[in-house]
Coordinates of C-alpha atoms in Angstrom, one line a residue:
Chain A
G21 CA -10.4 17.7 -2.2
A22 CA -10.0 15.3 -5.1
G23 CA -7.8 12.8 -3.2
V24 CA -6.8 11.6 0.2
S25 CA -4.8 14.2 2.1
Q26 CA -2.6 13.7 5.1
S27 CA -0.9 16.1 7.6
P28 CA 1.7 16.9 8.5
S29 CA 3.7 15.7 5.6
N30 CA 6.8 15.4 7.8
K31 CA 7.1 15.2 11.6
V32 CA 10.3 15.1 13.6
T33 CA 9.9 14.4 17.3
E34 CA 11.9 13.4 20.3
K35 CA 11.7 10.0 21.8
G36 CA 8.9 9.9 24.5
K37 CA 6.8 12.6 23.0
D38 CA 3.2 12.0 21.7
V39 CA 2.3 12.6 18.0
E40 CA -0.9 12.9 16.1
L41 CA -1.2 12.2 12.4
R42 CA -4.2 13.3 10.4
C43 CA -6.0 11.8 7.4
D44 CA -8.7 13.3 5.3
P45 CA -10.3 10.7 3.1
I46 CA -12.0 11.2 -0.2
S47 CA -15.5 12.6 0.3
G48 CA -18.1 9.9 0.5
H49 CA -15.6 7.1 1.3
T50 CA -16.8 5.2 4.3
A51 CA -13.8 2.8 4.6
L52 CA -10.5 4.1 5.9
Y53 CA -7.2 2.3 6.4
W54 CA -4.0 3.1 8.0
Y55 CA -0.7 1.5 6.9
R56 CA 2.9 1.9 8.0
Q57 CA 5.8 1.8 5.6
S58 CA 9.2 1.2 7.2
L59 CA 12.6 0.0 5.9
G60 CA 12.6 -3.2 7.8
Q61 CA 9.0 -4.3 7.6
G62 CA 7.8 -2.9 4.3
L63 CA 4.1 -1.9 4.1
E64 CA 2.0 -3.1 7.1
F65 CA -1.7 -2.8 7.8
L66 CA -2.4 -1.0 11.1
I67 CA -6.2 -0.4 11.5
Y68 CA -9.4 -0.2 9.5
F69 CA -12.5 2.0 10.0
Q70 CA -15.9 1.5 8.5
G71 CA -17.7 4.8 9.3
N72 CA -16.6 5.8 12.8
S73 CA -16.1 2.2 14.0
A74 CA -12.9 0.3 14.0
P75 CA -13.8 -3.4 13.7
D76 CA -10.2 -4.4 13.0
K77 CA -7.4 -3.1 15.2
S78 CA -5.3 -6.2 14.7
G79 CA -2.4 -4.5 13.1
L80 CA -1.7 -1.9 15.8
P81 CA 1.8 -2.8 17.0
S82 CA 1.4 -1.8 20.6
D83 CA -1.0 -0.1 23.0
R84 CA 0.9 3.1 22.4
F85 CA -0.9 3.3 19.1
S86 CA -4.5 4.4 18.9
A87 CA -6.8 5.9 16.2
E88 CA -10.2 7.5 16.0
R89 CA -12.5 8.7 13.3
T90 CA -15.1 11.3 13.7
G91 CA -18.1 12.2 11.5
G92 CA -17.3 9.3 9.2
S93 CA -14.6 11.5 7.7
V94 CA -11.3 12.7 9.3
S95 CA -9.2 10.1 11.1
T96 CA -6.4 10.7 13.6
L97 CA -3.6 8.2 14.4
T98 CA -2.0 8.9 17.8
I99 CA 1.3 7.4 18.9
Q100 CA 2.1 7.9 22.6
R101 CA 5.6 7.9 24.1
T102 CA 7.2 7.5 20.7
Q103 CA 10.1 5.2 20.2
Q104 CA 12.8 5.3 17.5
E105 CA 11.4 2.2 16.0
D106 CA 8.2 4.1 15.3
S107 CA 10.1 6.1 12.6
A108 CA 8.3 5.3 9.3
V109 CA 6.0 6.7 6.7
Y110 CA 2.4 6.4 7.8
L111 CA 0.0 6.0 4.9
C112 CA -3.8 6.5 4.9
A113 CA -6.1 5.0 2.3
S114 CA -9.8 5.2 1.7
S115 CA -12.4 3.4 -0.4
L116 CA -16.2 3.4 -0.9
G117 CA -16.6 0.6 1.6
Q118 CA -18.7 -1.6 -0.7
G119 CA -16.5 -4.7 -0.9
A120 CA -13.1 -6.1 -1.5
R121 CA -13.2 -5.6 -5.2
E122 CA -12.9 -1.8 -4.9
T123 CA -9.7 0.2 -5.1
Q124 CA -8.1 1.8 -2.1
Y125 CA -6.8 5.3 -2.8
F126 CA -3.7 6.3 -0.9
G127 CA -2.6 9.7 0.5
P128 CA 0.9 11.0 0.2
G129 CA 1.8 9.8 3.7
T130 CA 3.3 11.4 6.8
R131 CA 7.1 10.8 7.3
L132 CA 7.7 10.4 11.0
L133 CA 11.2 10.6 12.4
V134 CA 11.7 9.9 16.1
L135 CA 15.1 11.1 17.4
Chain B
A268 CA -3.2 -16.1 5.9
Q269 CA -1.9 -14.5 2.7
S270 CA 1.6 -13.5 1.8
V271 CA 3.3 -11.9 -1.2
T272 CA 6.9 -12.3 -2.4
Q273 CA 8.5 -9.9 -4.8
L274 CA 11.6 -11.8 -5.9
D275 CA 13.7 -8.8 -7.0
S276 CA 14.3 -5.8 -4.6
Q277 CA 15.9 -3.8 -7.4
V278 CA 15.7 -4.0 -11.2
P279 CA 17.9 -1.7 -13.3
V280 CA 17.0 -1.5 -17.0
F281 CA 17.8 0.7 -20.0
E282 CA 15.3 3.1 -21.5
E283 CA 13.1 1.5 -24.2
A284 CA 13.9 -2.0 -23.0
P285 CA 11.2 -4.4 -21.8
V286 CA 10.8 -5.2 -18.1
E287 CA 9.2 -7.8 -16.0
L288 CA 8.7 -7.4 -12.2
R289 CA 8.0 -10.7 -10.5
C290 CA 5.3 -11.4 -7.9
N291 CA 4.3 -14.6 -6.3
Y292 CA 1.6 -15.0 -3.6
S293 CA 0.5 -17.6 -1.1
S294 CA -3.1 -18.0 0.0
S295 CA -5.5 -20.8 1.0
V296 CA -8.4 -18.8 -0.2
S297 CA -9.2 -16.9 -3.4
V298 CA -7.6 -13.5 -3.6
Y299 CA -7.7 -10.3 -5.6
L300 CA -4.4 -9.1 -6.9
F301 CA -3.1 -5.5 -7.3
W302 CA 0.0 -3.7 -8.5
Y303 CA 0.7 -0.2 -7.0
V304 CA 3.4 2.2 -8.0
Q305 CA 5.1 4.7 -5.6
Y306 CA 7.0 7.7 -7.0
P307 CA 9.5 9.4 -4.7
N308 CA 7.9 11.1 -1.8
Q309 CA 4.4 10.3 -3.0
G310 CA 1.7 7.9 -2.0
L311 CA 0.8 4.7 -3.8
Q312 CA -1.1 4.8 -7.1
L313 CA -3.0 1.8 -8.5
L314 CA -1.5 0.5 -11.7
L315 CA -3.9 -2.4 -12.3
K316 CA -5.9 -5.1 -10.5
Y317 CA -7.1 -8.6 -11.2
L318 CA -10.5 -9.5 -9.8
S319 CA -11.8 -12.2 -12.1
G320 CA -12.2 -13.1 -15.7
S321 CA -9.4 -12.6 -18.3
T322 CA -6.1 -13.4 -16.7
L323 CA -4.3 -10.7 -18.7
V324 CA -4.9 -7.3 -17.1
K325 CA -4.0 -4.0 -18.7
G326 CA -3.3 -1.0 -16.6
I327 CA -2.2 2.6 -16.8
N328 CA 1.1 3.8 -18.3
G329 CA 1.3 0.8 -20.7
F330 CA 1.7 -1.8 -17.9
E331 CA 0.1 -5.2 -18.0
A332 CA 0.1 -8.2 -15.7
E333 CA -0.9 -11.8 -16.1
F334 CA -2.5 -13.9 -13.4
N335 CA -1.3 -17.5 -13.3
K336 CA -3.2 -19.5 -10.7
S337 CA -1.2 -22.7 -11.1
Q338 CA 2.0 -20.8 -10.5
T339 CA 0.4 -18.4 -8.0
S340 CA 2.1 -15.5 -9.8
F341 CA 1.1 -12.1 -11.0
H342 CA 4.1 -10.7 -12.8
L343 CA 4.0 -7.1 -14.1
R344 CA 5.4 -6.3 -17.6
K345 CA 6.0 -3.3 -19.8
P346 CA 7.3 -3.8 -23.4
S347 CA 9.3 -0.5 -23.4
V348 CA 10.1 1.5 -20.4
H349 CA 10.7 5.2 -20.0
I350 CA 12.8 7.2 -17.6
S351 CA 9.6 8.4 -15.9
D352 CA 8.8 4.8 -14.9
T353 CA 11.6 4.9 -12.3
A354 CA 9.7 4.2 -9.1
E355 CA 9.0 1.5 -6.6
Y356 CA 6.4 -1.1 -7.5
F357 CA 4.4 -3.0 -4.9
C358 CA 2.4 -6.2 -5.5
A359 CA -0.5 -6.8 -3.1
V360 CA -3.3 -9.3 -2.4
R361 CA -6.6 -9.0 -0.7
R362 CA -8.9 -11.8 0.3
A363 CA -11.6 -12.1 -2.3
G364 CA -15.3 -11.6 -1.5
Y365 CA -14.7 -9.6 1.7
G366 CA -14.7 -5.9 2.3
G367 CA -13.9 -4.3 5.5
S368 CA -12.0 -6.0 8.2
Q369 CA -10.7 -8.7 5.9
G370 CA -10.2 -6.3 3.1
N371 CA -6.9 -4.8 4.1
L372 CA -4.1 -5.2 1.5
I373 CA -1.1 -7.4 2.1
F374 CA 1.9 -6.1 0.3
G375 CA 5.2 -7.5 -0.9
K376 CA 8.4 -5.7 0.0
G377 CA 8.5 -3.8 -3.3
T378 CA 10.8 -3.7 -6.3
K379 CA 12.7 -0.5 -7.2
L380 CA 12.7 -0.1 -10.9
S381 CA 15.6 2.1 -12.1
V382 CA 15.4 3.2 -15.8
K383 CA 18.7 4.4 -17.2
P384 CA 19.2 6.5 -20.4

């Protein structure tokens, strides 16, 4: 596709359940970022991938959060034992991976609501 | 560490009026500066960015921003707004010279621009 896609667009789950959020970056982009957008915290960085490796996991808020990337393309963000405070919009972005000057392109996000 | 402050959470303005959305940043190292726009239920779209060179940067949809190093500001301006400019605008910084792990964006809390007829 032409842009970054994310699925599902909306997810409603019950507290304690696990959820998986998917990101398809722009073809050829080696860098992939996950951010979280919540009412109280604004936009926060979660994790960064270069290829399939995640050299920076510093933004993950707890050990309930994990992410992986396979084939240098699709990434999955998994939240285990969801809590109400996990409710937010999860945004994925990708870039060519050639340096800080480049633009990060964002997907439309996944809106997660934990009941 | 870097931080970004957007001084106004909401800015109401009438159509065809000028607008300025304010952004100040704090950093001990050189940074690149970005403005993104988010329309309802959509992802973020890059409006413009400052990397180096001329401090006046022009972006899409008639927006421009001026980098002021002494005041650590990067205010966004448009001389005449349209109803379609109604959206949330985010200022962001990124540590200069690094990609990858130090290349994540640090965002302000956003400014909601509401253009009224």
